[in-house]
C-alpha positions as a printed Julia matrix, in Angstrom:
568×3 Matrix{Float64}:
 130.81  65.57  158.59
 131.12  63.26  161.76
 134.76  63.54  160.91
 134.51  67.17  160.78
 132.41  67.08  164.36
 135.15  64.9   165.47
 138.02  67.29  164.71
 136.03  70.44  166.32
 136.58  69.76  169.62
 140.76  69.42  169.26
 141.08  72.35  167.04
 140.9   74.7   170.24
 144.64  73.18  171.41
 146.02  74.61  168.55
 147.99  71.29  167.1
 149.2   72.12  163.82
 148.75  68.12  162.6
 144.9   68.47  163.88
 144.67  71.82  162.02
 145.77  70.43  158.9
 143.62  67.28  159.16
 140.7   69.36  159.63
 141.48  71.73  156.62
 141.73  68.9   154.48
 138.39  67.48  155.99
 136.89  70.36  155.72
 137.92  70.78  151.83
 136.68  67.48  150.79
 133.39  67.83  152.69
 133.03  71.26  150.7
 134.3   69.46  147.28
 131.65  66.76  147.95
 129.05  69.24  148.51
 128.32  68.29  152.29
 127.27  72.26  152.71
 124.76  72.22  149.88
 123.62  69.02  150.98
 120.88  69.56  153.51
 119.5   72.2   150.89
 119.53  69.77  147.74
 117.83  67.09  150.05
 114.94  69.5   151.24
 114.52  70.56  147.26
 114.69  67.18  146.1
 112.05  65.62  148.3
 110.03  68.72  148.22
 109.9   68.49  144.72
 108.7   65.12  144.44
 105.89  66.04  147.17
 107.21  64.38  150.22
 108.72  67.45  151.63
 105.68  66.81  154.22
 106.65  63.78  155.65
 110.47  64.18  156.65
 109.51  62.8   160.01
 107.55  59.7   158.99
 109.05  56.47  159.26
 109.47  54.74  155.87
 107.4   51.38  156.94
 104.62  54.09  157.53
 104.58  55.24  153.58
 102.45  54.2   151.12
 103.6   52.21  148.18
 103.51  55.23  145.8
 105.59  57.17  148.35
 108.25  54.72  148.88
 108.43  54.89  145.15
 109.21  58.47  144.98
 111.62  58.16  147.91
 113.26  55.45  145.96
 113.5   58.0   143.13
 114.81  61.14  145.44
 117.54  58.79  146.34
 118.59  57.92  143.18
 118.52  61.75  142.04
 120.53  62.7   145.23
 123.38  60.18  144.29
 124.47  62.52  141.83
 125.52  60.0   139.21
 127.3   60.24  136.11
 124.57  58.17  134.21
 120.63  57.89  135.33
 118.85  54.48  134.4
 115.1   55.48  135.08
 112.44  52.62  134.7
 108.6   54.45  134.32
 109.88  57.16  136.81
 107.03  59.21  136.83
 105.11  56.45  138.24
 102.87  57.81  141.37
 103.66  61.46  140.66
 101.4   64.16  140.06
 101.7   66.95  137.78
 103.79  69.36  139.78
 105.7   66.5   140.51
 106.31  65.6   137.07
 107.19  68.9   135.98
 109.73  69.58  138.86
 111.17  66.6   137.73
 111.51  67.78  134.32
 113.29  70.48  134.88
 115.51  68.89  137.61
 116.52  66.36  134.7
 117.02  69.2   132.04
 119.62  71.25  134.12
 121.62  68.17  135.25
 124.48  67.13  133.32
 124.49  63.33  133.73
 123.22  61.27  131.24
 119.88  59.43  131.41
 118.45  56.44  130.07
 114.48  56.66  130.51
 111.8   53.87  129.98
 108.62  55.5   130.14
 105.27  55.68  128.87
 104.86  59.24  129.78
 105.04  61.02  126.14
 104.83  64.33  127.6
 107.71  63.91  129.78
 109.87  62.12  127.37
 109.25  65.37  124.75
 110.65  67.69  127.64
 113.91  65.59  128.3
 114.79  63.0   126.18
 117.14  64.24  122.73
 117.14  60.4   121.49
 114.69  57.76  120.92
 115.47  53.88  121.31
 112.0   52.35  119.78
 111.97  47.97  120.29
 110.27  46.78  117.27
 110.21  43.29  115.85
 112.8   42.68  118.64
 114.99  45.07  117.01
 116.19  48.73  118.84
 115.64  51.48  116.35
 117.06  54.82  116.82
 115.48  58.14  116.36
 116.33  61.61  116.82
 115.0   63.88  119.13
 111.78  63.22  121.79
 108.65  61.55  121.62
 106.65  63.58  119.16
 109.86  63.61  116.77
 110.13  59.99  117.14
 106.45  59.41  116.35
 106.5   61.27  113.04
 109.44  60.08  111.83
 108.28  56.43  112.2
 105.12  57.23  110.42
 107.45  58.44  107.74
 109.59  55.7   107.75
 106.51  53.18  108.11
 104.96  54.9   105.36
 108.11  54.9   102.73
 108.1   51.27  104.05
 104.88  50.18  103.09
 105.35  52.04   99.33
 108.58  49.92   98.91
 106.98  46.65   99.93
 103.82  47.54   97.77
 106.07  48.68   94.65
 108.37  45.48   95.26
 105.22  42.96   95.36
 103.95  44.0    92.24
 107.39  43.54   90.54
 107.46  40.05   91.9
 103.86  39.63   90.94
 104.74  40.66   86.95
 107.92  38.51   87.35
 106.24  35.25   88.51
 103.66  35.62   86.01
 106.23  36.11   83.63
 107.65  33.38   84.93
 104.44  31.08   84.71
 103.87  31.99   81.24
 107.35  31.7    79.55
 108.81  28.97   81.51
 108.61  26.34   78.99
 108.32  28.02   75.5
 110.75  30.13   73.67
 111.65  32.58   76.18
 112.02  29.67   78.88
 115.71  30.67   79.19
 115.03  34.1    79.86
 112.37  33.01   82.34
 114.86  30.99   84.21
 117.39  33.84   84.73
 114.72  35.9    85.81
 113.67  33.44   88.36
 117.36  33.22   89.68
 117.37  36.74   90.23
 113.81  36.6    92.22
 115.09  33.71   94.49
 118.15  36.53   95.32
 115.75  39.33   95.84
 115.6   40.62   99.49
 112.25  40.63  100.32
 111.31  44.29  101.71
 108.74  43.11  104.81
 105.41  45.1   105.32
 105.89  47.6   108.53
 104.41  46.21  111.39
 101.73  48.51  112.42
  99.84  49.22  116.02
  96.82  47.5   116.09
  94.01  50.2   114.94
  91.01  50.39  117.37
  88.1   48.5   116.11
  85.99  49.87  118.94
  83.71  52.48  119.78
  81.44  54.68  122.27
  77.88  55.53  121.07
  75.93  58.26  123.12
  72.36  59.16  123.68
  70.73  62.02  122.37
  70.57  64.73  125.18
  68.1   67.8   124.24
  69.53  69.9   127.06
  72.53  72.46  126.65
  74.19  71.77  129.79
  74.28  68.6   131.0
  75.47  68.97  134.75
  75.29  71.92  137.24
  76.09  72.67  140.43
  75.59  75.13  143.26
  78.42  76.32  145.23
  80.11  72.96  146.68
  81.95  71.88  149.47
  83.24  68.17  148.97
  84.6   65.58  151.41
  83.91  63.07  154.17
  83.44  64.28  157.31
  85.63  67.81  156.44
  85.65  69.48  153.34
  88.85  68.7   150.95
  87.62  71.55  148.32
  85.09  74.25  148.13
  84.29  75.57  144.64
  81.78  77.95  143.29
  78.81  76.87  140.89
  80.23  74.37  137.99
  78.53  74.12  134.47
  79.54  70.85  132.15
  78.17  72.1   128.81
  77.08  69.48  126.47
  80.07  67.82  123.89
  82.36  69.54  127.06
  85.93  67.86  127.36
  86.46  68.64  131.14
  89.9   67.49  132.67
  90.23  67.78  136.52
  93.87  67.98  137.15
  95.87  68.26  140.87
  97.95  67.21  143.0
  97.9   63.47  144.9
  95.08  63.89  147.34
  94.15  67.33  146.21
  90.38  65.98  145.65
  89.81  64.99  142.38
  88.4   61.89  142.64
  86.34  63.3   145.44
  84.63  65.68  143.26
  84.41  63.34  140.91
  82.31  61.13  142.96
  80.21  63.74  144.16
  79.13  64.87  140.59
  78.29  61.09  139.82
  76.12  60.51  142.86
  78.43  58.09  144.66
  79.45  60.93  147.51
  76.79  63.54  148.92
  78.23  67.08  149.01
  78.86  68.72  152.6
  77.17  71.62  150.9
  75.13  72.72  147.97
  73.89  70.03  145.61
  74.31  68.8   141.78
  71.76  68.54  139.34
  72.07  66.46  136.25
  69.94  67.23  133.08
  66.78  65.24  132.03
  67.72  62.38  129.87
  71.39  62.33  130.97
  72.89  58.98  131.55
  75.73  59.05  133.29
  78.51  56.24  133.3
  81.3   56.64  135.69
  84.52  54.52  135.13
  86.43  53.75  138.71
  90.22  54.31  138.83
  90.29  50.72  140.84
  87.6   49.35  138.63
  86.34  47.3   141.75
  83.39  45.81  139.74
  85.4   43.5   138.03
  86.33  40.36  140.1
  88.93  38.15  139.53
  87.26  35.09  139.41
  84.71  35.99  136.43
  85.98  35.43  132.95
  85.99  38.03  130.29
  82.73  36.79  128.95
  81.12  36.34  132.0
  82.09  40.0   133.68
  80.41  41.08  129.87
  77.33  39.23  130.39
  76.78  40.58  133.76
  76.81  43.76  132.56
  73.54  43.63  130.71
  70.85  41.29  129.32
  72.58  39.24  126.68
  73.49  35.67  125.35
  76.94  34.32  124.82
  77.07  35.69  121.15
  75.72  38.88  121.66
  78.36  39.02  124.34
  81.1   37.64  122.05
  80.21  40.09  119.2
  80.46  43.24  121.67
  83.92  41.79  122.9
  85.5   41.02  119.36
  84.74  44.96  118.72
  87.34  45.52  121.87
  90.0   43.26  120.46
  89.05  40.43  122.81
  88.48  37.29  120.3
  88.2   33.66  120.54
  89.48  31.77  123.24
  90.53  35.22  124.94
  86.76  35.65  126.27
  87.24  32.66  128.6
  90.29  34.07  130.39
  89.95  35.16  133.83
  89.61  39.11  134.69
  92.63  38.25  137.56
  95.01  37.62  134.67
  94.62  40.38  132.34
  96.59  43.7   131.81
  95.69  46.83  133.05
  95.2   47.9   129.34
  92.9   45.29  128.58
  90.99  45.59  131.96
  90.14  49.01  131.12
  88.97  47.97  127.33
  86.48  45.37  129.39
  85.53  48.22  131.73
  84.73  50.36  128.75
  83.01  47.37  126.91
  80.45  47.12  130.03
  80.22  50.83  129.88
  79.2   50.76  126.22
  76.22  48.95  126.51
  74.89  52.24  128.73
  74.91  54.3   125.5
  75.91  57.37  128.23
  76.14  60.82  126.93
  77.83  61.87  130.14
  81.15  59.66  130.17
  83.0   60.0   133.78
  86.94  58.26  133.9
  89.1   58.54  136.85
  92.65  57.84  135.65
  91.63  55.95  132.63
  95.65  55.9   131.34
  96.74  54.41  134.27
  98.79  51.12  133.31
  98.45  51.09  129.44
 101.16  51.46  127.12
 101.92  53.49  124.33
  99.38  52.0   121.84
  96.85  51.11  124.17
  96.96  54.85  125.14
  96.64  56.18  121.52
  93.68  54.05  121.25
  91.72  55.3   123.9
  92.66  58.46  122.57
  91.05  57.88  119.29
  88.15  56.49  120.7
  87.53  59.61  123.27
  87.76  61.8   120.43
  85.68  60.16  118.12
  82.89  59.88  120.86
  79.79  61.88  120.75
  78.9   62.68  124.42
  80.26  65.23  127.21
  83.65  63.74  129.0
  84.88  64.43  132.35
  88.32  62.9   133.1
  90.77  62.76  135.89
  94.35  62.18  134.66
  98.25  63.42  135.46
  98.91  62.26  131.56
  99.62  65.81  130.36
  99.68  64.32  126.44
  96.45  62.68  126.94
  94.87  65.68  128.42
  96.28  67.95  125.42
  94.67  65.93  123.07
  91.27  65.77  124.57
  90.43  68.32  126.91
  88.65  71.29  126.06
  88.43  72.77  129.38
  90.28  72.19  132.5
  89.23  72.68  136.39
  92.85  72.99  138.29
  92.48  71.56  141.89
  94.85  73.33  144.29
  95.02  74.27  147.71
  91.29  73.11  148.21
  90.26  75.75  145.36
  89.2   75.16  141.92
  90.39  77.45  139.01
  88.8   76.67  135.6
  90.64  77.35  132.18
  89.1   77.27  128.54
  91.38  75.35  126.5
  93.89  72.34  126.56
  97.15  71.8   128.52
  99.5   73.7   125.56
  97.3   76.64  126.04
  97.3   76.64  129.85
 101.29  76.31  130.07
 100.97  79.66  127.43
  99.33  81.33  130.18
 101.7   80.33  132.84
 104.63  81.15  130.73
 103.5   84.68  130.66
 102.78  84.87  134.49
  99.33  84.63  134.08
  96.7   81.9   136.0
  93.0   80.12  135.16
  90.68  82.34  137.52
  89.51  80.67  140.84
  85.93  79.78  140.87
  85.0   81.36  144.21
  83.06  79.54  146.58
  80.56  81.97  148.35
  78.53  79.86  150.37
  75.19  77.88  149.76
  72.22  78.81  147.33
  68.47  78.75  148.19
  67.66  77.73  144.55
  68.3   74.92  142.0
  70.67  75.66  139.53
  69.55  77.94  136.85
  66.46  78.67  138.87
  67.55  82.36  139.21
  69.22  81.59  142.91
  72.23  84.38  143.86
  75.14  82.23  145.58
  75.91  83.97  148.9
  73.13  86.45  148.63
  70.31  84.67  149.97
  69.77  83.04  153.58
  70.89  79.47  153.23
  68.14  77.21  153.48
  67.28  74.62  156.24
  69.27  71.72  157.26
  66.7   69.14  156.39
  66.12  70.99  153.24
  69.38  71.42  152.22
  70.16  67.59  152.84
  66.99  66.83  150.61
  68.59  68.51  147.8
  71.69  67.2   148.11
  69.69  63.75  147.71
  67.54  64.85  145.01
  71.03  65.69  142.33
  70.46  64.61  139.08
  66.66  64.3   138.51
  65.55  62.64  135.69
  69.27  61.58  134.93
  70.08  57.86  134.98
  73.15  57.41  136.93
  75.63  54.45  136.7
  76.26  54.11  139.99
  73.8   56.51  141.86
  73.65  56.22  145.54
  72.07  58.84  148.33
  74.66  59.88  150.89
  74.76  59.13  154.26
  73.14  61.09  157.07
  76.04  60.84  159.0
  78.07  62.1   156.45
  76.69  65.75  156.78
  78.67  68.17  158.08
  77.91  70.1   161.41
  78.05  73.42  159.65
  75.05  71.56  157.4
  72.91  71.32  160.52
  73.67  74.55  161.74
  71.87  76.12  158.45
  69.02  75.07  160.01
  68.68  77.85  161.55
  70.44  80.62  159.85
  67.65  82.98  158.85
  67.27  82.95  162.89
  70.57  83.56  163.77
  70.98  86.43  160.99
  68.36  88.58  162.64
  71.01  88.77  166.0
  73.39  91.59  165.79
  76.19  89.43  167.78
  76.19  86.5   165.22
  76.01  88.88  162.48
  79.63  90.12  163.59
  80.37  86.71  164.27
  79.68  85.65  160.72
  81.53  88.63  159.19
  84.77  87.49  161.24
  84.09  83.9   159.78
  83.59  85.69  155.84
  87.0   87.32  156.94
  88.95  84.81  157.98
  87.6   82.44  155.11
  89.2   84.96  152.62
  92.23  85.13  154.31
  92.62  81.49  154.56
  92.09  80.97  150.4
  94.81  83.83  150.31
  97.29  81.45  152.39
  96.02  78.37  150.63
  96.84  80.13  147.33
 100.38  81.23  148.68
 101.42  77.72  149.71
 100.84  76.45  146.6
 102.92  78.57  144.79
 105.64  78.67  147.42
 105.69  74.72  147.12
 106.09  74.63  143.48
 109.32  76.76  143.82
 111.02  74.39  145.93
 111.53  76.5   149.14
 110.73  73.82  151.75
 111.48  76.07  154.94
 109.23  78.81  153.73
 106.69  76.11  152.87
 106.55  74.47  156.04
 106.19  78.13  157.58
 103.36  79.09  155.91
 101.81  75.53  156.16
 101.84  75.72  160.11
 100.47  79.26  159.86
  97.68  77.72  157.62
  97.17  75.11  160.16
  96.93  77.67  162.97
  94.15  79.68  160.86
  92.44  76.24  160.43
  92.11  75.72  164.11
  91.2   79.29  164.74
  88.06  79.21  162.23
  86.99  76.04  163.53
  86.5   77.57  166.88
  84.77  80.47  165.32
  82.53  77.68  164.01
  81.92  76.36  166.82
  81.31  79.67  168.77
  78.73  80.52  165.86
  77.02  76.94  166.69
  76.81  77.89  170.24
  75.18  81.51  169.57
  72.66  79.64  167.57
  71.55  77.29  170.53
  71.49  80.05  172.77
  68.89  81.92  170.3
  66.82  78.75  170.07
  66.52  78.58  173.76
């Protein structure tokens, strides 16, 4: 490109040699894909969720963003062979789907090491499995591999059993007739037996020997909310009323930073809602497994960490840890040296003491190998309580979820069914419905209040209700929300009923409602265009979205000033 730019200034001279050089350079540039490179660059960066970071210095990127940038560089090299080691790490679902489509479209050969089973099913045609220090080849992706391996192991186990029976009969014959009239025959059988190639029993994954018990719950509703705005100083998402039924399996899915963990922390009581409140059923016991597992400090041993979770002596702690596959001297290992899977098992062992009937897990499959993920799936499938979990692992979601909460652009869509059924809906050109945020409610969930139809509660009442979420529930880590986190909009609610009696304020509220609707529609449009890979259009709509948010903020401030004037 630099050579072309240098020659362009000399073309005007009409020198034949210069024109020929320029034509050659242009041919090579075009053949190398130079004219398409910028579009490809924007497509790859946008697909991996880096489209909004073009002006950022690499030194300011997070570890996950740098990993995605490294993956983008490899893909942009357009190699003949791609060697990808855990390429799905740090990718949200939208980026995973984009990467799958990109790899399927490429002609390059790809060799991939991954624990993402859904991804492997989508992009691979052969599977190499390392078994007993031997590489075994299977046809097809992960699901085909799993079935073929199970069939092979079953056949090998049967052959091993048949051979073991035959060897036992031969050895019994040799023992019985080795010194009698048939000793010659016995010696012959002994020689044959010595030459037999023994069939080894297949090495099978360790079956889970641990489980989670759930306390009884009489209510059909475990968790319920009014319309919610969740976040820290400003909302990251808003949703209409939510209900979690007893025995439901709810998966929260969305892009990195969409607000999944923020919503989960709000539901379990770690974070106060900016608007609305959360109520847990009487008798609900909520256990929360954080993504960071901050409660497991590195200076503890496994045994000490277990004992600190409940009143028990060493032997009781050892017995419980054995159910979670920590045996013998393993209980004396420091928590700091445990693998990701071992830390997850230890965290679940601690939670098992709670006998929780609502289990909330944030990215429970992070750092787990395939065997550990399958063990966790089996344990959670057998769990008789209610489950809410955040995950990017679509295979894990598909196995466990009965309901999806899909978070995008500050909105929440709800789908009844697992991941496969949702994909069929998307393939048909449809999407899950949005749970519309229609304002605060004045009654407790289930109390007959109509969201958005009654006047807002006063600020002090609303803040009190926010801190009263889950009355009668036993939260794993409940905290009272700090007053300084309360959004200014909540304080404005203190005079909402008086403001609505003023016609000028009514007009302001109508403008705010119209602008909020416009913002929601634009938010959905941003999400749709971002998935298409059209970075330029995404950026244009994003700028329009930001301008609309600024205008809405100004309207909120004008509404607040009107409230102050009316008060005076």
